[in-house]
């Protein structure tokens, strides 16, 4: 039986990946030490997801290992060796803001942890596809220099600009801008994953995510904004929007659509490839638009306030141009749009936190 190793397997993207690959008939080994709880407290704990996956999936094994522990990681890779055909690496310190609290922890998880996994793959399963979840923060705050127009509920890029129609593509520089400590550690990992593709010829693929979301997110104030916003709506907790008058725009992709893209990549990997991946023009919203939609779907008012202070280096407008991926993998299509994504998150939050 072909084996897949999934890191961050109890998180949003990791757990979706585990379910997807298990459904495809693979034996799946998940690696997750619930470090999300250390980062974000009880809101962020992914323990519930570990239990659900372990109880419901026959060919799934959970390993509570820190990805920085190279001996423990090597032991897992050595055990399955050449049976490993796919590695999906999603474990991370994922928050822009949290990273500044402990830069050493952030860098060691995001950059060194990625290198530990690349090396283990090279040593024990060099033919495997290696997929890495990078981020649009590798472009730093460069998107903020685009010509922006203020509309009633959102910022938009001027219609005359080439990025207006389809969003930001991979030609944007990742250099000489403010990334946040998180963005910088992800740049290190992103470039290293590319290097293992280009230098060592491994089948690596880097996906620079916009806003990745879905009902399996353990939304916390510092990460997983849609899931956390819905949680606030459902529980009546107040929510603060930082800066840009609440008109900042994000493109949102359902975790299923992203994992389905991984699967297409795995069927015909292009070593060293880099793709922007998100909801694109197909699925995006500003904070104010998200709140309107959540109120419509949940029937609850969101108790929010606007702070004038934006988060340092935060994007004002970011929409991913996903055409490079679509060109290479034309059979891949979105299954979810913004409303269906939100409906699922609202339904899950009502079930988890009480209607
Ligand atoms: N969610 C987004 O909006 C978004 C956007 C762009 C990129 N990304 C990237 O996508 C990936 C997945 O994001 P997510 O939203 O699923 O995150 P998540 O926090 O839900 O999942 C990550 C999982 O990794 C685990 N983990 C963290 N450090 C670990 C360590 N040292 N060892 C083992 N496990 C560890 C956590 O416990 C968590 O369960 C991350 O690399 C993130 O940077 C996410």
Short mmCIF file of C-alpha atoms and ligand atoms in Angstrom, two decimals:
data_model
loop_
_atom_site.label_atom_id
_atom_site.label_comp_id
_atom_site.label_asym_id
_atom_site.label_seq_id
_atom_site.Cartn_x
_atom_site.Cartn_y
_atom_site.Cartn_z
CA UNK A 1 0.00 0.00 0.00
CA UNK A 2 1.34 3.41 -0.96
CA UNK A 3 2.12 5.62 2.04
CA UNK A 4 1.54 9.35 2.47
CA UNK A 5 3.19 11.36 5.24
CA UNK A 6 1.18 14.41 6.28
CA UNK A 7 2.65 16.92 8.72
CA UNK A 8 0.32 19.21 10.66
CA UNK A 9 -2.21 16.41 10.21
CA UNK A 10 -4.63 17.69 12.86
CA UNK A 11 -4.71 21.23 11.47
CA UNK A 12 -7.05 22.62 8.83
CA UNK A 13 -5.15 21.64 5.69
CA UNK A 14 -3.44 18.62 7.20
CA UNK A 15 -6.68 16.98 8.36
CA UNK A 16 -8.38 17.62 5.01
CA UNK A 17 -5.33 16.05 3.33
CA UNK A 18 -5.46 13.00 5.60
CA UNK A 19 -9.15 12.39 4.79
CA UNK A 20 -8.67 12.96 1.08
CA UNK A 21 -5.69 10.59 0.73
CA UNK A 22 -7.29 7.93 2.92
CA UNK A 23 -10.33 8.07 0.64
CA UNK A 24 -7.97 7.53 -2.32
CA UNK A 25 -6.82 4.27 -0.70
CA UNK A 26 -3.48 5.40 0.72
CA UNK A 27 -2.05 4.47 4.07
CA UNK A 28 -1.62 7.81 5.85
CA UNK A 29 0.84 8.68 8.61
CA UNK A 30 0.02 11.96 10.33
CA UNK A 31 2.58 13.97 12.28
CA UNK A 32 1.27 16.64 14.66
CA UNK A 33 2.26 17.55 18.22
CA UNK A 34 -0.65 20.01 18.79
CA UNK A 35 1.78 22.89 18.87
CA UNK A 36 -1.13 25.06 17.70
CA UNK A 37 -2.37 24.94 21.29
CA UNK A 38 1.00 26.29 22.48
CA UNK A 39 0.74 29.12 19.92
CA UNK A 40 -2.90 30.15 20.40
CA UNK A 41 -4.16 28.60 23.63
CA UNK A 42 -7.27 26.42 24.00
CA UNK A 43 -9.06 28.05 20.98
CA UNK A 44 -6.26 26.71 18.80
CA UNK A 45 -6.05 23.17 20.13
CA UNK A 46 -6.37 20.55 17.41
CA UNK A 47 -6.76 17.63 19.82
CA UNK A 48 -10.43 17.17 18.80
CA UNK A 49 -9.35 16.61 15.21
CA UNK A 50 -6.65 14.08 16.17
CA UNK A 51 -9.31 12.06 18.01
CA UNK A 52 -11.78 12.27 15.14
CA UNK A 53 -9.25 11.13 12.54
CA UNK A 54 -7.83 8.32 14.70
CA UNK A 55 -11.31 7.00 15.52
CA UNK A 56 -12.76 7.17 12.02
CA UNK A 57 -9.93 6.21 9.63
CA UNK A 58 -8.72 2.60 9.50
CA UNK A 59 -5.45 3.13 7.64
CA UNK A 60 -4.39 6.23 9.53
CA UNK A 61 -1.65 6.39 12.17
CA UNK A 62 -1.05 9.48 14.28
CA UNK A 63 2.45 10.34 15.52
CA UNK A 64 2.83 13.11 18.07
CA UNK A 65 6.27 14.24 16.92
CA UNK A 66 7.81 17.70 16.64
CA UNK A 67 8.93 18.24 13.03
CA UNK A 68 12.14 19.82 14.36
CA UNK A 69 13.16 16.52 15.98
CA UNK A 70 15.25 15.13 13.12
CA UNK A 71 15.93 11.73 14.75
CA UNK A 72 12.25 11.06 15.36
CA UNK A 73 11.34 12.27 11.84
CA UNK A 74 14.09 10.15 10.29
CA UNK A 75 12.81 7.10 12.17
CA UNK A 76 9.31 7.54 10.65
CA UNK A 77 10.68 8.00 7.14
CA UNK A 78 13.08 5.09 7.55
CA UNK A 79 10.26 2.82 8.69
CA UNK A 80 8.15 3.38 5.55
CA UNK A 81 11.08 4.12 3.18
CA UNK A 82 10.35 3.77 -0.51
CA UNK A 83 6.68 2.98 0.14
CA UNK A 84 6.28 6.71 0.75
CA UNK A 85 5.00 8.22 -2.50
CA UNK A 86 3.75 11.54 -1.16
CA UNK A 87 4.73 13.98 1.59
CA UNK A 88 2.38 16.89 2.30
CA UNK A 89 4.00 19.33 4.67
CA UNK A 90 1.50 21.68 6.33
CA UNK A 91 2.83 21.90 9.92
CA UNK A 92 3.80 25.46 10.78
CA UNK A 93 3.72 28.39 13.11
CA UNK A 94 1.12 30.08 10.89
CA UNK A 95 0.58 33.52 12.43
CA UNK A 96 2.04 36.79 11.24
CA UNK A 97 1.54 38.41 14.68
CA UNK A 98 2.56 35.49 16.92
CA UNK A 99 5.92 35.14 15.17
CA UNK A 100 7.21 38.41 16.64
CA UNK A 101 6.75 37.01 20.17
CA UNK A 102 9.20 34.17 19.63
CA UNK A 103 11.18 34.61 16.40
CA UNK A 104 13.46 31.67 17.25
CA UNK A 105 10.53 29.31 17.71
CA UNK A 106 8.84 30.61 14.56
CA UNK A 107 11.97 30.17 12.44
CA UNK A 108 12.88 26.78 13.85
CA UNK A 109 9.39 25.38 13.13
CA UNK A 110 8.85 27.01 9.74
CA UNK A 111 12.33 26.99 8.24
CA UNK A 112 14.37 24.34 10.09
CA UNK A 113 11.39 21.99 10.40
CA UNK A 114 10.89 22.17 6.62
CA UNK A 115 14.56 21.40 6.03
CA UNK A 116 14.40 18.40 8.38
CA UNK A 117 11.50 17.02 6.31
CA UNK A 118 13.16 17.71 2.96
CA UNK A 119 16.29 15.90 4.11
CA UNK A 120 14.35 12.92 5.47
CA UNK A 121 12.52 12.68 2.14
CA UNK A 122 15.78 12.92 0.18
CA UNK A 123 17.43 10.22 2.31
CA UNK A 124 14.61 7.69 2.54
CA UNK A 125 12.02 8.41 -0.18
CA UNK A 126 13.67 10.54 -2.85
CA UNK A 127 11.08 9.57 -5.48
CA UNK A 128 8.18 10.90 -3.41
CA UNK A 129 6.26 14.04 -4.31
CA UNK A 130 6.90 16.74 -1.68
CA UNK A 131 4.19 19.41 -1.32
CA UNK A 132 4.72 22.51 0.78
CA UNK A 133 2.10 25.01 1.94
CA UNK A 134 3.77 28.38 1.59
CA UNK A 135 1.97 31.72 1.89
CA UNK A 136 1.28 34.99 0.12
CA UNK A 137 3.28 36.64 2.92
CA UNK A 138 6.42 35.71 0.98
CA UNK A 139 5.57 38.79 -1.11
CA UNK A 140 5.83 40.89 2.06
CA UNK A 141 3.84 44.11 1.96
CA UNK A 142 4.63 44.70 -1.72
CA UNK A 143 0.95 44.19 -2.69
CA UNK A 144 0.26 47.40 -0.74
CA UNK A 145 2.06 49.50 -3.36
CA UNK A 146 -0.46 48.51 -6.03
CA UNK A 147 -2.73 51.41 -7.05
CA UNK A 148 -5.75 50.94 -4.77
CA UNK A 149 -9.20 52.43 -5.05
CA UNK A 150 -11.50 52.76 -2.02
CA UNK A 151 -15.02 51.46 -2.63
CA UNK A 152 -17.96 51.43 -0.20
CA UNK A 153 -17.09 48.09 1.42
CA UNK A 154 -13.70 47.12 0.01
CA UNK A 155 -10.39 48.19 -1.43
CA UNK A 156 -9.84 47.31 -5.07
CA UNK A 157 -6.90 47.47 -7.45
CA UNK A 158 -7.39 50.06 -10.18
CA UNK A 159 -9.02 48.59 -13.26
CA UNK A 160 -6.14 49.79 -15.42
CA UNK A 161 -3.64 47.59 -13.50
CA UNK A 162 -2.72 44.15 -14.95
CA UNK A 163 -3.50 42.44 -11.61
CA UNK A 164 -7.06 43.77 -11.53
CA UNK A 165 -8.69 41.06 -13.60
CA UNK A 166 -7.07 37.89 -12.25
CA UNK A 167 -5.13 38.90 -9.13
CA UNK A 168 -1.45 38.74 -8.16
CA UNK A 169 0.74 36.27 -10.01
CA UNK A 170 4.09 34.64 -9.19
CA UNK A 171 6.12 37.39 -10.90
CA UNK A 172 5.73 39.66 -7.86
CA UNK A 173 9.10 40.05 -6.11
CA UNK A 174 9.62 38.30 -2.77
CA UNK A 175 12.51 40.67 -2.04
CA UNK A 176 12.92 44.09 -0.37
CA UNK A 177 9.62 44.50 1.45
CA UNK A 178 8.31 44.03 4.99
CA UNK A 179 7.33 40.38 5.45
CA UNK A 180 6.78 40.06 9.20
CA UNK A 181 8.95 37.52 11.02
CA UNK A 182 6.50 34.82 9.91
CA UNK A 183 6.71 35.86 6.25
CA UNK A 184 10.51 35.77 6.42
CA UNK A 185 10.65 32.27 7.92
CA UNK A 186 8.22 31.07 5.23
CA UNK A 187 10.41 32.65 2.52
CA UNK A 188 13.35 30.60 3.82
CA UNK A 189 11.29 27.40 3.65
CA UNK A 190 9.71 28.29 0.29
CA UNK A 191 13.10 28.86 -1.36
CA UNK A 192 14.55 25.70 0.20
CA UNK A 193 11.65 23.59 -1.11
CA UNK A 194 12.23 25.03 -4.59
CA UNK A 195 15.93 24.28 -4.23
CA UNK A 196 15.34 20.60 -3.43
CA UNK A 197 13.35 20.50 -6.67
CA UNK A 198 15.84 22.39 -8.80
CA UNK A 199 19.15 21.26 -7.27
CA UNK A 200 18.35 17.70 -6.21
CA UNK A 201 15.67 17.05 -8.84
CA UNK A 202 13.08 16.06 -6.23
CA UNK A 203 9.38 16.36 -7.09
CA UNK A 204 8.71 19.39 -4.93
CA UNK A 205 5.75 21.73 -5.30
CA UNK A 206 5.23 25.01 -3.44
CA UNK A 207 1.73 26.41 -3.02
CA UNK A 208 1.63 30.04 -1.88
CA UNK A 209 -1.73 30.22 -0.15
CA UNK A 210 -4.11 33.14 0.05
CA UNK A 211 -6.59 32.65 2.87
CA UNK A 212 -7.07 28.91 3.43
CA UNK A 213 -10.24 28.07 5.26
CA UNK A 214 -12.93 25.53 6.04
CA UNK A 215 -14.95 24.02 8.87
CA UNK A 216 -12.01 22.06 10.28
CA UNK A 217 -10.12 25.20 11.28
CA UNK A 218 -9.52 25.64 15.01
CA UNK A 219 -10.01 29.40 14.60
CA UNK A 220 -8.14 31.60 17.07
CA UNK A 221 -7.81 35.37 17.31
CA UNK A 222 -4.32 35.32 15.80
CA UNK A 223 -4.99 32.82 13.03
CA UNK A 224 -7.85 31.47 10.94
CA UNK A 225 -9.79 34.71 10.60
CA UNK A 226 -12.99 33.42 8.97
CA UNK A 227 -13.36 30.50 11.39
CA UNK A 228 -12.69 32.81 14.33
CA UNK A 229 -15.05 35.50 13.05
CA UNK A 230 -17.83 32.92 12.71
CA UNK A 231 -17.05 31.57 16.18
CA UNK A 232 -17.42 35.11 17.55
CA UNK A 233 -20.74 35.53 15.70
CA UNK A 234 -22.09 32.25 17.06
CA UNK A 235 -20.87 32.74 20.64
CA UNK A 236 -21.48 36.52 20.86
CA UNK A 237 -17.79 37.25 21.54
CA UNK A 238 -16.58 40.70 20.41
CA UNK A 239 -14.27 40.88 17.37
CA UNK A 240 -11.73 43.60 16.55
CA UNK A 241 -10.82 44.47 12.96
CA UNK A 242 -7.35 45.99 12.72
CA UNK A 243 -6.93 48.86 10.25
CA UNK A 244 -7.92 49.68 6.68
CA UNK A 245 -11.50 50.51 7.77
CA UNK A 246 -12.42 46.83 7.57
CA UNK A 247 -12.19 47.01 3.79
CA UNK A 248 -9.10 44.79 3.44
CA UNK A 249 -9.66 42.05 0.87
CA UNK A 250 -8.63 38.38 1.04
CA UNK A 251 -9.29 35.54 -1.35
CA UNK A 252 -10.62 32.45 0.37
CA UNK A 253 -10.23 28.85 -0.71
CA UNK A 254 -11.87 25.83 0.91
CA UNK A 255 -9.37 23.31 2.27
CA UNK A 256 -10.92 20.63 0.00
CA UNK A 257 -10.20 22.61 -3.17
CA UNK A 258 -6.60 23.14 -2.10
CA UNK A 259 -6.03 19.48 -1.26
CA UNK A 260 -7.61 18.49 -4.56
CA UNK A 261 -5.01 20.75 -6.22
CA UNK A 262 -2.26 18.86 -4.32
CA UNK A 263 -3.66 15.62 -5.70
CA UNK A 264 -3.56 16.91 -9.27
CA UNK A 265 0.03 18.02 -8.72
CA UNK A 266 0.95 14.59 -7.35
CA UNK A 267 -0.47 12.90 -10.46
CA UNK A 268 2.07 14.76 -12.65
CA UNK A 269 4.59 16.64 -10.50
CA UNK A 270 6.73 19.44 -11.93
CA UNK A 271 9.92 19.57 -9.82
CA UNK A 272 10.52 22.94 -8.19
CA UNK A 273 7.15 24.39 -9.28
CA UNK A 274 5.69 27.40 -7.45
CA UNK A 275 2.02 28.35 -7.61
CA UNK A 276 -0.10 31.08 -6.09
CA UNK A 277 -3.21 29.36 -4.81
CA UNK A 278 -6.35 30.80 -3.25
CA UNK A 279 -9.95 31.66 -3.96
CA UNK A 280 -8.86 34.08 -6.74
CA UNK A 281 -11.54 36.28 -8.32
CA UNK A 282 -13.85 33.27 -7.88
CA UNK A 283 -14.04 33.61 -4.06
CA UNK A 284 -12.92 36.69 -2.12
CA UNK A 285 -14.26 39.27 0.31
CA UNK A 286 -13.40 42.21 2.51
CA UNK A 287 -13.83 41.97 6.29
CA UNK A 288 -17.03 44.05 6.07
CA UNK A 289 -18.39 41.83 3.30
CA UNK A 290 -17.50 38.72 5.33
CA UNK A 291 -19.42 40.10 8.30
CA UNK A 292 -22.50 40.82 6.14
CA UNK A 293 -22.46 37.28 4.81
CA UNK A 294 -21.95 35.68 8.23
CA UNK A 295 -24.83 37.69 9.66
CA UNK A 296 -27.05 36.57 6.79
CA UNK A 297 -26.11 32.90 7.18
CA UNK A 298 -26.08 32.68 10.98
CA UNK A 299 -28.93 35.07 11.74
CA UNK A 300 -26.66 36.66 14.41
CA UNK A 301 -25.14 40.13 14.64
CA UNK A 302 -21.34 40.21 14.77
CA UNK A 303 -20.21 42.42 17.68
CA UNK A 304 -17.22 44.04 16.02
CA UNK A 305 -15.18 47.17 16.50
CA UNK A 306 -12.75 48.89 14.16
CA UNK A 307 -9.27 49.72 15.37
CA UNK A 308 -7.44 52.38 13.34
CA UNK A 309 -4.13 50.56 13.82
CA UNK A 310 -3.46 47.98 11.14
CA UNK A 311 -1.27 44.94 11.80
CA UNK A 312 2.30 45.73 10.77
CA UNK A 313 2.93 44.74 7.15
CA UNK A 314 -0.64 43.45 6.69
CA UNK A 315 -2.02 43.27 3.16
CA UNK A 316 -4.71 45.76 2.15
CA UNK A 317 -5.75 43.82 -0.92
CA UNK A 318 -4.65 40.35 -1.90
CA UNK A 319 -6.23 38.13 -4.51
CA UNK A 320 -4.28 35.16 -5.93
CA UNK A 321 -3.94 34.70 -9.65
CA UNK A 322 -4.23 30.89 -9.94
CA UNK A 323 -3.89 30.69 -13.71
CA UNK A 324 -0.34 29.23 -13.61
CA UNK A 325 -1.70 26.21 -11.75
CA UNK A 326 -4.79 26.01 -13.96
CA UNK A 327 -2.59 26.08 -17.04
CA UNK A 328 -0.51 23.12 -15.79
CA UNK A 329 -3.50 21.21 -14.34
CA UNK A 330 -6.55 22.14 -16.45
CA UNK A 331 -8.73 19.34 -14.99
CA UNK A 332 -8.69 20.93 -11.51
CA UNK A 333 -11.78 23.02 -10.67
CA UNK A 334 -13.22 24.80 -7.67
CA UNK A 335 -15.99 22.91 -5.84
CA UNK A 336 -16.71 25.78 -3.43
CA UNK A 337 -17.50 29.47 -3.76
CA UNK A 338 -17.54 32.03 -0.94
CA UNK A 339 -21.13 31.40 0.14
CA UNK A 340 -20.78 27.61 0.25
CA UNK A 341 -17.52 27.91 2.20
CA UNK A 342 -19.14 30.23 4.74
CA UNK A 343 -22.26 28.06 5.04
CA UNK A 344 -20.12 25.07 6.02
CA UNK A 345 -18.12 27.08 8.55
CA UNK A 346 -21.27 28.51 10.11
CA UNK A 347 -22.92 25.07 10.33
CA UNK A 348 -19.80 23.55 11.92
CA UNK A 349 -19.49 26.40 14.43
CA UNK A 350 -23.15 26.11 15.40
CA UNK A 351 -22.65 22.42 16.03
CA UNK A 352 -19.34 22.86 17.92
CA UNK A 353 -20.16 25.89 20.04
CA UNK A 354 -23.93 25.64 20.32
CA UNK A 355 -26.43 27.51 18.15
N1 LIG B 1 -4.78 29.15 7.00
C1 LIG B 1 -4.34 30.07 6.18
O1 LIG B 1 -5.03 31.06 5.93
C2 LIG B 1 -3.00 29.94 5.51
C3 LIG B 1 -2.66 30.85 4.51
C4 LIG B 1 -1.45 30.70 3.85
C5 LIG B 1 -0.60 29.65 4.17
N2 LIG B 1 -0.95 28.80 5.17
C6 LIG B 1 -0.02 27.71 5.49
O2 LIG B 1 -0.70 26.48 5.32
C7 LIG B 1 -0.25 25.53 6.29
C8 LIG B 1 -1.41 24.94 7.02
O3 LIG B 1 -2.16 25.98 7.64
P1 LIG B 1 -3.37 25.63 8.59
O4 LIG B 1 -4.26 26.80 8.54
O5 LIG B 1 -3.87 24.26 8.26
O6 LIG B 1 -2.62 25.62 9.99
P2 LIG B 1 -3.05 24.87 11.34
O7 LIG B 1 -2.39 25.63 12.43
O8 LIG B 1 -4.52 24.64 11.36
O9 LIG B 1 -2.33 23.44 11.19
C9 LIG B 1 -0.97 23.26 11.41
C10 LIG B 1 -0.78 22.08 12.34
O10 LIG B 1 0.63 21.91 12.52
C11 LIG B 1 0.86 21.51 13.85
N3 LIG B 1 2.23 21.89 14.21
C12 LIG B 1 2.72 23.13 14.41
N4 LIG B 1 4.01 23.08 14.73
C13 LIG B 1 4.36 21.78 14.73
C14 LIG B 1 5.57 21.09 15.01
N5 LIG B 1 6.68 21.76 15.35
N6 LIG B 1 5.59 19.74 14.89
C15 LIG B 1 4.47 19.07 14.56
N7 LIG B 1 3.28 19.68 14.30
C16 LIG B 1 3.23 21.00 14.39
C17 LIG B 1 -0.18 22.27 14.66
O11 LIG B 1 -0.44 21.65 15.91
C18 LIG B 1 -1.38 22.27 13.73
O12 LIG B 1 -2.28 21.22 14.02
C19 LIG B 1 0.77 26.27 7.16
O13 LIG B 1 2.05 25.99 6.65
C20 LIG B 1 0.43 27.73 6.94
O14 LIG B 1 1.55 28.58 7.10
C21 LIG B 1 -2.13 28.91 5.84
#
